[in-house]
PDB file of C-alpha atoms in Angstrom:
ATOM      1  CA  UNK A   1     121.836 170.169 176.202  1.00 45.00           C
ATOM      2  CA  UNK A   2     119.594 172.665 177.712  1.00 55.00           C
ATOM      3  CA  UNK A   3     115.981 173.411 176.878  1.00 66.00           C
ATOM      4  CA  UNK A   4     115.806 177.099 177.425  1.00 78.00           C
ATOM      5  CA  UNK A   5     118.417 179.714 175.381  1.00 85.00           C
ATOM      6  CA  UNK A   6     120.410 182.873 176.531  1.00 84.00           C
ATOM      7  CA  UNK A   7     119.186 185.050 173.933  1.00 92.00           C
ATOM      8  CA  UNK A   8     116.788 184.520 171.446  1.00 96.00           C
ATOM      9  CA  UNK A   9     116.976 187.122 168.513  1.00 98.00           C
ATOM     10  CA  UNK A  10     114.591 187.488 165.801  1.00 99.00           C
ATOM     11  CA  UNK A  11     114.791 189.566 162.222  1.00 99.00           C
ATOM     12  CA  UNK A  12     112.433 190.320 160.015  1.00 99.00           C
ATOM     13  CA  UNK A  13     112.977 189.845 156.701  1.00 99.00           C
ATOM     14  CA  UNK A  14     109.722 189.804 155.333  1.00 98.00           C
ATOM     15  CA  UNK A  15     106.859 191.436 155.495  1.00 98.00           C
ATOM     16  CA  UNK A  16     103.600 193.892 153.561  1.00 97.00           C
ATOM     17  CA  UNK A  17     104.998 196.716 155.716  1.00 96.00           C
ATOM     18  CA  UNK A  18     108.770 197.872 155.324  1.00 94.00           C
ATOM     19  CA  UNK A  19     108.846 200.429 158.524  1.00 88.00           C
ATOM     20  CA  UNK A  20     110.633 203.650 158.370  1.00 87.00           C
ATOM     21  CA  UNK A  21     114.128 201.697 158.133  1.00 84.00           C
ATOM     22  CA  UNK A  22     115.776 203.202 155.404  1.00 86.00           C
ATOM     23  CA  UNK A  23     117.002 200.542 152.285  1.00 95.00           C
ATOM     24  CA  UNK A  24     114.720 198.070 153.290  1.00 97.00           C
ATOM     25  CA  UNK A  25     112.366 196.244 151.076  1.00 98.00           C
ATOM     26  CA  UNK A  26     108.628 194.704 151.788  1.00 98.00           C
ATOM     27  CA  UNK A  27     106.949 192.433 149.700  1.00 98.00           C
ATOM     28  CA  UNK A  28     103.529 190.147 150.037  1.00 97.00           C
ATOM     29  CA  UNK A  29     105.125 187.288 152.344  1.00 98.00           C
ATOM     30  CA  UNK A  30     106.851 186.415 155.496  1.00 99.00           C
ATOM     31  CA  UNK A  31     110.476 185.551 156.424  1.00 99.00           C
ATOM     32  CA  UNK A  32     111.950 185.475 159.690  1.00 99.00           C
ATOM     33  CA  UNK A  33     115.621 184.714 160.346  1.00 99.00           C
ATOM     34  CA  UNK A  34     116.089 183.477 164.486  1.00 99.00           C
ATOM     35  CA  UNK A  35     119.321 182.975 166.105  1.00 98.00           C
ATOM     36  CA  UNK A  36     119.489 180.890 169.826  1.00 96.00           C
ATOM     37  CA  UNK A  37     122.323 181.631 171.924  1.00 93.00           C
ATOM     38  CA  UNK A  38     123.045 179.375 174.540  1.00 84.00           C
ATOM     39  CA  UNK A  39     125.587 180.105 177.822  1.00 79.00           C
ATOM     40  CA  UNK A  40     128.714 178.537 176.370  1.00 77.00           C
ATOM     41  CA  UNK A  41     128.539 180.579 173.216  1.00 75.00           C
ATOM     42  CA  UNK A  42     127.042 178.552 170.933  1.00 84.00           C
ATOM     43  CA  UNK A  43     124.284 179.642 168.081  1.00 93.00           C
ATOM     44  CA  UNK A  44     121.686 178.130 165.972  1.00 96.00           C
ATOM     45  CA  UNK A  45     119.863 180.082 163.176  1.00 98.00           C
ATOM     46  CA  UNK A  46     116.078 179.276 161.882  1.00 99.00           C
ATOM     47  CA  UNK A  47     114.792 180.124 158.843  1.00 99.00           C
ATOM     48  CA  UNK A  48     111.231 181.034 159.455  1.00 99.00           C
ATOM     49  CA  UNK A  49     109.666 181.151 155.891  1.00 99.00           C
ATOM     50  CA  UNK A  50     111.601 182.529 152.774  1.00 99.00           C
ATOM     51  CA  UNK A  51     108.785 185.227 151.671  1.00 99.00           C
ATOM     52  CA  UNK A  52     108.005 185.387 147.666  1.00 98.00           C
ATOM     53  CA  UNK A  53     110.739 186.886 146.649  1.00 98.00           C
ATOM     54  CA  UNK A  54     114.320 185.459 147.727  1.00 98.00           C
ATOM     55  CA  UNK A  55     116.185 188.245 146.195  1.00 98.00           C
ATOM     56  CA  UNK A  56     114.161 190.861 148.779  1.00 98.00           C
ATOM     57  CA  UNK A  57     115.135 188.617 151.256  1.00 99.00           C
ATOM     58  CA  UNK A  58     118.544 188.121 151.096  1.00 99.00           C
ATOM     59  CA  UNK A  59     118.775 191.943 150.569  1.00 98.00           C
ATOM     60  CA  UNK A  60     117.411 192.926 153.644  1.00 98.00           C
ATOM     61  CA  UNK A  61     119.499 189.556 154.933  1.00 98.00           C
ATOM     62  CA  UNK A  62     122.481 191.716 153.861  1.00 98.00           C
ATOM     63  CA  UNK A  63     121.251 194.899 155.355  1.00 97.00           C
ATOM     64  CA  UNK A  64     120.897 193.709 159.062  1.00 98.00           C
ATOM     65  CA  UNK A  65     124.253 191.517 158.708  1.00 98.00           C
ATOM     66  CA  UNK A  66     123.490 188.231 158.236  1.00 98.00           C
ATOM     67  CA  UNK A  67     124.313 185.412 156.469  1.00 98.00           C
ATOM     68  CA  UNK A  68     122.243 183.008 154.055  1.00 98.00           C
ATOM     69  CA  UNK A  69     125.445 180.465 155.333  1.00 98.00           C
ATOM     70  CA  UNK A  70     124.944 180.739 158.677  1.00 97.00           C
ATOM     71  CA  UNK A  71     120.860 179.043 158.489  1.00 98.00           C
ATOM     72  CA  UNK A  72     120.746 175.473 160.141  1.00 98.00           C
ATOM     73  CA  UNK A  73     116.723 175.085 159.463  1.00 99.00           C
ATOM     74  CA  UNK A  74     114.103 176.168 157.416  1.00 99.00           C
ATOM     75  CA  UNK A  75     110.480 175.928 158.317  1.00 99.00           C
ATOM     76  CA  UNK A  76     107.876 176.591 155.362  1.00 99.00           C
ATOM     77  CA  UNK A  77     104.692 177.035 157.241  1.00 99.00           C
ATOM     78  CA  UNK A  78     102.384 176.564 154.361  1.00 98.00           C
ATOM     79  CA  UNK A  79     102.524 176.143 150.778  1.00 98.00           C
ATOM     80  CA  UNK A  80     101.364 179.131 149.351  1.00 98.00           C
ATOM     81  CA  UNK A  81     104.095 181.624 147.633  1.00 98.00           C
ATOM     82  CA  UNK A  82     104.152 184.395 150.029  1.00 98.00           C
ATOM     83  CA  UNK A  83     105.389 182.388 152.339  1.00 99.00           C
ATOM     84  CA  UNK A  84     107.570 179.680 150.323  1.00 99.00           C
ATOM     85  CA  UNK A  85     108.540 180.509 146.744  1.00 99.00           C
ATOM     86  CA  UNK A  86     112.051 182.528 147.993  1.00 99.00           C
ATOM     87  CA  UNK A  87     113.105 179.244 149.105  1.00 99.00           C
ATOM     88  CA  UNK A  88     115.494 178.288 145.627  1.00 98.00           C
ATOM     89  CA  UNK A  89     116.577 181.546 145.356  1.00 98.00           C
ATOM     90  CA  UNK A  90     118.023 181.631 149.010  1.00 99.00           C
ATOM     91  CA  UNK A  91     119.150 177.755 148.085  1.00 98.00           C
ATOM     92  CA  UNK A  92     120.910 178.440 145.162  1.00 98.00           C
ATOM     93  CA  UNK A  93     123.380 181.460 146.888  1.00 98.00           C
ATOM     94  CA  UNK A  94     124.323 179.272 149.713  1.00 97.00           C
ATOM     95  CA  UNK A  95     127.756 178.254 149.229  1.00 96.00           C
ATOM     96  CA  UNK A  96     127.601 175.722 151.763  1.00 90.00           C
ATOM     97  CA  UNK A  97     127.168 171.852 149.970  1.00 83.00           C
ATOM     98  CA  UNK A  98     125.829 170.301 152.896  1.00 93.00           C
ATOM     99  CA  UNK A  99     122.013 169.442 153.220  1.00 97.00           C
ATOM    100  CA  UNK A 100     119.975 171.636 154.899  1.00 98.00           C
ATOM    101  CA  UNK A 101     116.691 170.374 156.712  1.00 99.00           C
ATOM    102  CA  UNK A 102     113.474 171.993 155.524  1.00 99.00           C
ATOM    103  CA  UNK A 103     110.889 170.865 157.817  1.00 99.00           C
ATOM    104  CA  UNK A 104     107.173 171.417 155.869  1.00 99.00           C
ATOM    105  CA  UNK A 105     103.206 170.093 157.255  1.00 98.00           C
ATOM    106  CA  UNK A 106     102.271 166.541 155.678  1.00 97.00           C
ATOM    107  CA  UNK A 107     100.754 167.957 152.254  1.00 97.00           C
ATOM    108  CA  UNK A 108     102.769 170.624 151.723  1.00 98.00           C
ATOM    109  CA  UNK A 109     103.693 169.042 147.908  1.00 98.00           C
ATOM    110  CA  UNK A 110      99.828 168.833 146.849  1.00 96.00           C
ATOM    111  CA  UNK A 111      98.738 171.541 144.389  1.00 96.00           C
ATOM    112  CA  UNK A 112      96.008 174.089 145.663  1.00 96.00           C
ATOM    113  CA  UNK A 113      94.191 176.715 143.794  1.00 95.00           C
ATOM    114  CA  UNK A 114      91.730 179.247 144.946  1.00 92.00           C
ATOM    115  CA  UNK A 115      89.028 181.084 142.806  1.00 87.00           C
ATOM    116  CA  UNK A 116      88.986 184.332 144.379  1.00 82.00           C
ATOM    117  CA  UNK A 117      89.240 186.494 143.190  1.00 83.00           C
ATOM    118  CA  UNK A 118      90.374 185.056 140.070  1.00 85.00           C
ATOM    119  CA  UNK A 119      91.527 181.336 139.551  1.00 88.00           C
ATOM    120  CA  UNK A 120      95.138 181.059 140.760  1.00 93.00           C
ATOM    121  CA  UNK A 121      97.899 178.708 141.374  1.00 94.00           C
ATOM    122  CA  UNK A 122      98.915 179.477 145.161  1.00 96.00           C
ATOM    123  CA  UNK A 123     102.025 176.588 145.396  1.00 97.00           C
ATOM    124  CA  UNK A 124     105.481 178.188 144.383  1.00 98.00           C
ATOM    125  CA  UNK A 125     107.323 178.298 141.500  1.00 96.00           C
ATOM    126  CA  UNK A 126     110.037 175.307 142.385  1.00 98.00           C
ATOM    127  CA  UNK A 127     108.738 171.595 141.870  1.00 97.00           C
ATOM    128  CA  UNK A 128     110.304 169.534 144.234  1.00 98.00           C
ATOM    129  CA  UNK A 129     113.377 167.792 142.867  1.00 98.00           C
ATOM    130  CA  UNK A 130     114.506 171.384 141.567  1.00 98.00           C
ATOM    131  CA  UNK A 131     115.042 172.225 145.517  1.00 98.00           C
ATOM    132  CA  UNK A 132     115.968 169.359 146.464  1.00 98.00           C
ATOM    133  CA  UNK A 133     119.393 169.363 143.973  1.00 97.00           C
ATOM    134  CA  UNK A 134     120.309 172.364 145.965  1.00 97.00           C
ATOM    135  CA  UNK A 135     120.581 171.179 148.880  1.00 97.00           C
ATOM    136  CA  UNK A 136     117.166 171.046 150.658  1.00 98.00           C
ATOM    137  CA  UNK A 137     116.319 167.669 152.420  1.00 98.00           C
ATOM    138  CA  UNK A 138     112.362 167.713 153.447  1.00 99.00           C
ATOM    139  CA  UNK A 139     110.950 166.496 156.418  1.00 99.00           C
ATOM    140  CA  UNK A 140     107.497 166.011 156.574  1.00 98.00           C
ATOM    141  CA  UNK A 141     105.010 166.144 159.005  1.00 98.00           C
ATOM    142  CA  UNK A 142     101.610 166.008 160.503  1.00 97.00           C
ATOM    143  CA  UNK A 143     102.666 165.496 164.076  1.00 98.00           C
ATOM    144  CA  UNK A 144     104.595 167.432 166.740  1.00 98.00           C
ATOM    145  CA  UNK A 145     107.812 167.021 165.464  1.00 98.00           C
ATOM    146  CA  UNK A 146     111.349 168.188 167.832  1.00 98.00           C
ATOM    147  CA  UNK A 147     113.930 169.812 165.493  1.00 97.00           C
ATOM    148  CA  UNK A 148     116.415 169.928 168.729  1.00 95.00           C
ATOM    149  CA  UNK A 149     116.311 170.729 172.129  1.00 94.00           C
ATOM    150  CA  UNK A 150     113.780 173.580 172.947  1.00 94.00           C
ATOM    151  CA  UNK A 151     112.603 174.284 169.345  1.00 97.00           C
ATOM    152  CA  UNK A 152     109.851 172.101 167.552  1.00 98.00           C
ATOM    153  CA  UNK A 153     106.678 172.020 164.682  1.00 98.00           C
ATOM    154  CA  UNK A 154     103.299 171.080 167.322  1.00 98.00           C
ATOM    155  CA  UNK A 155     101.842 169.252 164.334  1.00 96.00           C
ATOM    156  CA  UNK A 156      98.725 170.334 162.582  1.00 97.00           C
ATOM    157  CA  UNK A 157      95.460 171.562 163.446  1.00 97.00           C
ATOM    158  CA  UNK A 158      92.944 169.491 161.435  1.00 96.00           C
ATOM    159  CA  UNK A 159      89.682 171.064 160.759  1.00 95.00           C
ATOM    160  CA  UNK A 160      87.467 169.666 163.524  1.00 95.00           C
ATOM    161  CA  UNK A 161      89.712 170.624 166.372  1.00 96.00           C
ATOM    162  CA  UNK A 162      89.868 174.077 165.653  1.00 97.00           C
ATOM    163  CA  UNK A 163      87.805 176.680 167.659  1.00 97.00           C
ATOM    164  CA  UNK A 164      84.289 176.954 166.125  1.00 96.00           C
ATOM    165  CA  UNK A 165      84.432 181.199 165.760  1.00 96.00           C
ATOM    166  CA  UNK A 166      87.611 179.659 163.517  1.00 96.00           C
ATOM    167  CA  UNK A 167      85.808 177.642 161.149  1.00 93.00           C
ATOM    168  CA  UNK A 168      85.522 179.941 158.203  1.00 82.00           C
ATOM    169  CA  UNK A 169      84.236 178.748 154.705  1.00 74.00           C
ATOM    170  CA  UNK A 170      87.405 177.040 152.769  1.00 77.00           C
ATOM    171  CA  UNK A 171      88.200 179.362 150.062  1.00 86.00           C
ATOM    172  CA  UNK A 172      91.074 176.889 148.628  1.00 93.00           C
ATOM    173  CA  UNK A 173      91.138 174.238 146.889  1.00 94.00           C
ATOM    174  CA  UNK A 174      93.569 171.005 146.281  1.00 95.00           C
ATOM    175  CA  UNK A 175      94.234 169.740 142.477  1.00 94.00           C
ATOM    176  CA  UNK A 176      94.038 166.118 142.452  1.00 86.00           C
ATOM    177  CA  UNK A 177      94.015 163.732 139.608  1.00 83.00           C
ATOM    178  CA  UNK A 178      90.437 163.033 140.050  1.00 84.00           C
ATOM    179  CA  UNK A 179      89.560 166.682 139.972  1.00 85.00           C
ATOM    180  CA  UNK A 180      89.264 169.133 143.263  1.00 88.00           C
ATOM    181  CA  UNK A 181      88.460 168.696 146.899  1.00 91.00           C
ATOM    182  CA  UNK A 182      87.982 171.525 149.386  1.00 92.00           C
ATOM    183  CA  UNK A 183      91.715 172.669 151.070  1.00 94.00           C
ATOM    184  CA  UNK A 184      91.221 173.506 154.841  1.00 93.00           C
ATOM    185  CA  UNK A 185      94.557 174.593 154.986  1.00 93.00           C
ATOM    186  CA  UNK A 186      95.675 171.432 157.540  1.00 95.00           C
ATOM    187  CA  UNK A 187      99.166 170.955 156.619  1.00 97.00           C
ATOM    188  CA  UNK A 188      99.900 174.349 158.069  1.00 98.00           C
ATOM    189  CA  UNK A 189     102.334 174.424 160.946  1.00 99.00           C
ATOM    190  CA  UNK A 190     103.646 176.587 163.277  1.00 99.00           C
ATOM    191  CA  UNK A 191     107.202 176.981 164.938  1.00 99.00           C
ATOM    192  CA  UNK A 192     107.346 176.838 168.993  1.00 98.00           C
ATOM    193  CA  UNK A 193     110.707 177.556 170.581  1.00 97.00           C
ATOM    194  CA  UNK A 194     110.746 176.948 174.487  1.00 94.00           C
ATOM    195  CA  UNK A 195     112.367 180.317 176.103  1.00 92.00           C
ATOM    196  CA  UNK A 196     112.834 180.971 180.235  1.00 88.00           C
ATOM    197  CA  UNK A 197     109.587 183.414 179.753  1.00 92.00           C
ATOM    198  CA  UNK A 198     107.661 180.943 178.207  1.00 93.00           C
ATOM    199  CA  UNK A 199     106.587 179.043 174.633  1.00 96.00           C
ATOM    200  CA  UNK A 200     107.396 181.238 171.376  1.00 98.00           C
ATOM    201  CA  UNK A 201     104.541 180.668 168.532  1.00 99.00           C
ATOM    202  CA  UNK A 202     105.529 181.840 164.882  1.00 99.00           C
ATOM    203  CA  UNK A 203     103.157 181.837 162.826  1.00 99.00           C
ATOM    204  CA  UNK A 204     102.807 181.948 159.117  1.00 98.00           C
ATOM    205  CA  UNK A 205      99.110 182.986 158.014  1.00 97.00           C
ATOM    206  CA  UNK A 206      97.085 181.246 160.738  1.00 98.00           C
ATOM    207  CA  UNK A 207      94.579 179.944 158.358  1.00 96.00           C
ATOM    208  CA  UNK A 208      93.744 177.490 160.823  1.00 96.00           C
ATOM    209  CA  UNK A 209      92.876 180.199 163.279  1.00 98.00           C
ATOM    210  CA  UNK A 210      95.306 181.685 165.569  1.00 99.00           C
ATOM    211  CA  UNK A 211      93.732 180.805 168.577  1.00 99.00           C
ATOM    212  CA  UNK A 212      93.601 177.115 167.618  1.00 98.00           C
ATOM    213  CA  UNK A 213      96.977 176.915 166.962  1.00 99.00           C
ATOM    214  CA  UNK A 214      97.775 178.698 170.430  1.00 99.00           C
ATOM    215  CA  UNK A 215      95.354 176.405 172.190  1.00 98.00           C
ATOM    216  CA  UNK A 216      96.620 173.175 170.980  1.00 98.00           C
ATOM    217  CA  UNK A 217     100.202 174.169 171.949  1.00 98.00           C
ATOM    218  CA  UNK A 218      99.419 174.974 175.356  1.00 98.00           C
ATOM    219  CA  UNK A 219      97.905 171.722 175.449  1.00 97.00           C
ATOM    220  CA  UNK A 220     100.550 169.890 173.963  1.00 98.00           C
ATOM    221  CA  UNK A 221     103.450 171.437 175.386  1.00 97.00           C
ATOM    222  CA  UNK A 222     101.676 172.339 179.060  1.00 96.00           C
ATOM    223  CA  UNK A 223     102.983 175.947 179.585  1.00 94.00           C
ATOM    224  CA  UNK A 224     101.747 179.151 178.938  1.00 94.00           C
ATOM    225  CA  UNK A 225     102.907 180.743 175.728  1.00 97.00           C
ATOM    226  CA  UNK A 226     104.534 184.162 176.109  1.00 98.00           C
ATOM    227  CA  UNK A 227     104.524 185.351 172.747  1.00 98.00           C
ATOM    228  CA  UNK A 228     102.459 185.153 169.406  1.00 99.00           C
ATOM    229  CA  UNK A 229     104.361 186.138 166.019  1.00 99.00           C
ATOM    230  CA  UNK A 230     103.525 186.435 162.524  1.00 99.00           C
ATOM    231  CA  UNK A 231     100.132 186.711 160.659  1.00 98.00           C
ATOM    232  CA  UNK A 232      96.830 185.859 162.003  1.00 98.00           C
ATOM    233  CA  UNK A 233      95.073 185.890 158.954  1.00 96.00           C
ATOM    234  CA  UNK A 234      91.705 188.090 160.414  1.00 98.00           C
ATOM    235  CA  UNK A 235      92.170 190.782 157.185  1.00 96.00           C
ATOM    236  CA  UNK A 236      89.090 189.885 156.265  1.00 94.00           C
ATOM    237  CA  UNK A 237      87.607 188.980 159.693  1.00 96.00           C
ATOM    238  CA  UNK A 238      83.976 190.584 161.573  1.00 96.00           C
ATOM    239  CA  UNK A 239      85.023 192.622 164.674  1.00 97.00           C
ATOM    240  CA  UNK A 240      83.239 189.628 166.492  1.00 98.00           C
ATOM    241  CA  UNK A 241      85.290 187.142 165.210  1.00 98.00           C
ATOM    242  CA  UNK A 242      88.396 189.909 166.110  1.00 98.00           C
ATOM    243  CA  UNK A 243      87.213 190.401 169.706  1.00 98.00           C
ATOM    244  CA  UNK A 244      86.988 186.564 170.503  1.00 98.00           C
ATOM    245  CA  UNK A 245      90.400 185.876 168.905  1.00 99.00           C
ATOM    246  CA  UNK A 246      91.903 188.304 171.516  1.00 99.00           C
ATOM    247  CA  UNK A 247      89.286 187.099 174.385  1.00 98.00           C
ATOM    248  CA  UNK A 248      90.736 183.961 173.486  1.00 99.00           C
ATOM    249  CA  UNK A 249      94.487 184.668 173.279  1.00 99.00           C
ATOM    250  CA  UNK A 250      94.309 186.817 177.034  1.00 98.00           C
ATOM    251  CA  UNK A 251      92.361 183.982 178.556  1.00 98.00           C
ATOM    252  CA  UNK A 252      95.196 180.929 177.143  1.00 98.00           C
ATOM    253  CA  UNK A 253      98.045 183.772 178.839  1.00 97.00           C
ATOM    254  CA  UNK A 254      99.534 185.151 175.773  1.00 99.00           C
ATOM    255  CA  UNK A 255     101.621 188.021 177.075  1.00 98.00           C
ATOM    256  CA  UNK A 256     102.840 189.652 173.690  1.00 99.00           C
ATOM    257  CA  UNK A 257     101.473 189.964 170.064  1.00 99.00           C
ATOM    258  CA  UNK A 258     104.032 190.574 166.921  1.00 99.00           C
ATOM    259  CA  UNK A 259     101.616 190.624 164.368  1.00 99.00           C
ATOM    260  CA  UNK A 260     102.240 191.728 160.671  1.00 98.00           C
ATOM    261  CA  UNK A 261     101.581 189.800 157.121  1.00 98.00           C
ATOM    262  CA  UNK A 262      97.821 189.021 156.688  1.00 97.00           C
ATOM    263  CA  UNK A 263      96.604 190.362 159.954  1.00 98.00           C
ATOM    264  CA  UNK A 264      94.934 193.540 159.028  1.00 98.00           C
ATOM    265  CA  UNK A 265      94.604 197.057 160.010  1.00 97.00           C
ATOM    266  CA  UNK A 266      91.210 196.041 161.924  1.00 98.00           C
ATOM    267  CA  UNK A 267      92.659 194.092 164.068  1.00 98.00           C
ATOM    268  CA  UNK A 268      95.538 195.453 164.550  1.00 98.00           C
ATOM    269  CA  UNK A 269      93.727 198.475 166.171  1.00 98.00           C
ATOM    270  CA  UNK A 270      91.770 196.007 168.115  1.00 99.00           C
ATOM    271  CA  UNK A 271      95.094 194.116 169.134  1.00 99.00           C
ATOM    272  CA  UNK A 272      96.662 197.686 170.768  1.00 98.00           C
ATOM    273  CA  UNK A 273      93.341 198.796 172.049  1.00 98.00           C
ATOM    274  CA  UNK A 274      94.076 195.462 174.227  1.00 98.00           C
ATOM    275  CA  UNK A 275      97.062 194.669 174.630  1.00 99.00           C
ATOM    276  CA  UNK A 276      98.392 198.587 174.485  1.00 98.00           C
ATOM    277  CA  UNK A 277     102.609 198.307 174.487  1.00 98.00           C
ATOM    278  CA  UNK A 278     102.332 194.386 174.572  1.00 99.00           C
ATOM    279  CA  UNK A 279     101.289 194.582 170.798  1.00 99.00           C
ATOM    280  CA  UNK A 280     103.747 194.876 168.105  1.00 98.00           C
ATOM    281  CA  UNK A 281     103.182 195.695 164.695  1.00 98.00           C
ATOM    282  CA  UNK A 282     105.954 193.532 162.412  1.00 98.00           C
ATOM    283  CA  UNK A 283     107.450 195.522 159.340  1.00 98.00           C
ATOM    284  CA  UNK A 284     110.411 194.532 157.584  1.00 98.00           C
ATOM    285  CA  UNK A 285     113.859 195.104 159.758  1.00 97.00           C
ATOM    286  CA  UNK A 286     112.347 194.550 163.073  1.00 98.00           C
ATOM    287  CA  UNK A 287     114.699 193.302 165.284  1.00 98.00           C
ATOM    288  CA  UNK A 288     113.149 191.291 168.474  1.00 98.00           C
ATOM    289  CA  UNK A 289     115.430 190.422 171.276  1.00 96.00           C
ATOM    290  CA  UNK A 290     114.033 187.628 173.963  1.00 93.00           C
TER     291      UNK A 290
END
């Protein structure tokens, strides 16, 4: 089978901003839905995180045509519920009874809390099993991982490999039976698909610093990566720590930003001062052809 696809087509499900698309819902989260085409025809679809709420999803699912049915793989980038707690809803209206493959970071199960700015529970709603009798088979993982030909999780990014302008005081916490220990967010993964223009990176929140996770997929994977996607997580960033994120991203060859989610108006601005047409700014219903 070949490495590279046809087409690669990318809807947005999910996201804090719904666009000017008419009937479309946003919410607090992320969910992308990709389809691969290859030559002779055939299609796979990806479930790029299910958002918080599963019923907004499969809405705007509806909206743009598709199909719960038609999803080969989900990815959950992170455990918090922005990005994973529409997972049993979207579980329990498939029709299909076969397994499905939800591939998750090594850690994904453990309970995490932060305290800002009130204590809260940041895991979803489901426990484990409760998915798992509808269908979803996890795979978990704390290495690159290849979910077929082309498309595949580059692992984590522990803490001491990330970029130090990336290192930002832990804010989360993991609830263990012998009480808490810090949560530096290293079961996050990202998605890479391998396209003719280069590597595809979706991200979730980038808590482990966007740049970090670019950086150790060019590494790993030894091309250039075309395209960035999803959150970034620099909301609440300086403009320093801004300006070397996109420093960084130019000088590793990142051609095109599609940021959205947790990325912030800041940097945003910063992003299309730069980057000018190459930058994107995700909202619900955004179609992305490659």
């Amino acid at each position: 089978m070949e490495k590279y696809y046809s087409r690669i087509e990318i809807f947005v499900l999910a996201d804090d901003y719904a666009g000017m698309t008419k009937g479309f819902l946003a919410q607090h989260g992320v969910s992308y839905f990709i389809r691969l085409y290859r030559d002779q025809g055939e299609k796979t679809s990806i479930l790029f995180d299910t958002g918080y709420d599963g019923k907004a999803v499969l809405h705007n699912m509806k909206l743009l045509g598709l199909d719960i049915n038609e999803v080969d793989y989900i990815v959950l980038s992170h455990n918090h519920y922005d990005h994973a707690n529409g997972l049993l809803y979207l579980l329990e209206k498939r029709t299909k009874k076969t397994a499905i493959p939800v591939i998750v970071g090594k850690g994904f199960f453990e309970k995490t809390i932060t305290l800002k700015p009130m204590v809260r529970i940041l895991n979803p709603d489901w426990p484990r099993n409760q998915a798992e009798s509808l269908g979803a088979w996890f795979i978990e993982t704390s290495e690159k991982l290849e979910i077929m030909p082309g498309v595949s999780v580059p692992g984590i990014v522990k803490y001491d490999e990330r970029l130090e302008f990336e290192k930002e005081a832990p804010e989360y916490y993991i609830v263990g039976e012998n009480g808490f220990k810090t949560d530096f967010l290293e079961h996050e993964i990202a998605l890479v698909i391998e396209s003719s223009r280069g590597l595809l990176v979706f991200a979730g929140c980038s808590h482990p610093g966007i740049a970090s996770i670019v950086e150790k997929v060019v590494n790993l994977y030894g091309r250039k990566v075309y395209s960035v996607i999803g959150g970034m997580h620099l909301i609440n960033a300086d403009e320093l720590r801004i300006k070397r994120t996109i420093q960084k991203l130019r000088e590793l060859g990142v051609v095109k930003v599609f940021a959205g989610h947790c990325t912030g108006l800041k940097a945003e601005k910063a992003f299309l001062e730069v980057y000018g047409d190459d930058f994107v700014r995700i909202h619900t219903a955004l179609q992305i052809s490659i």
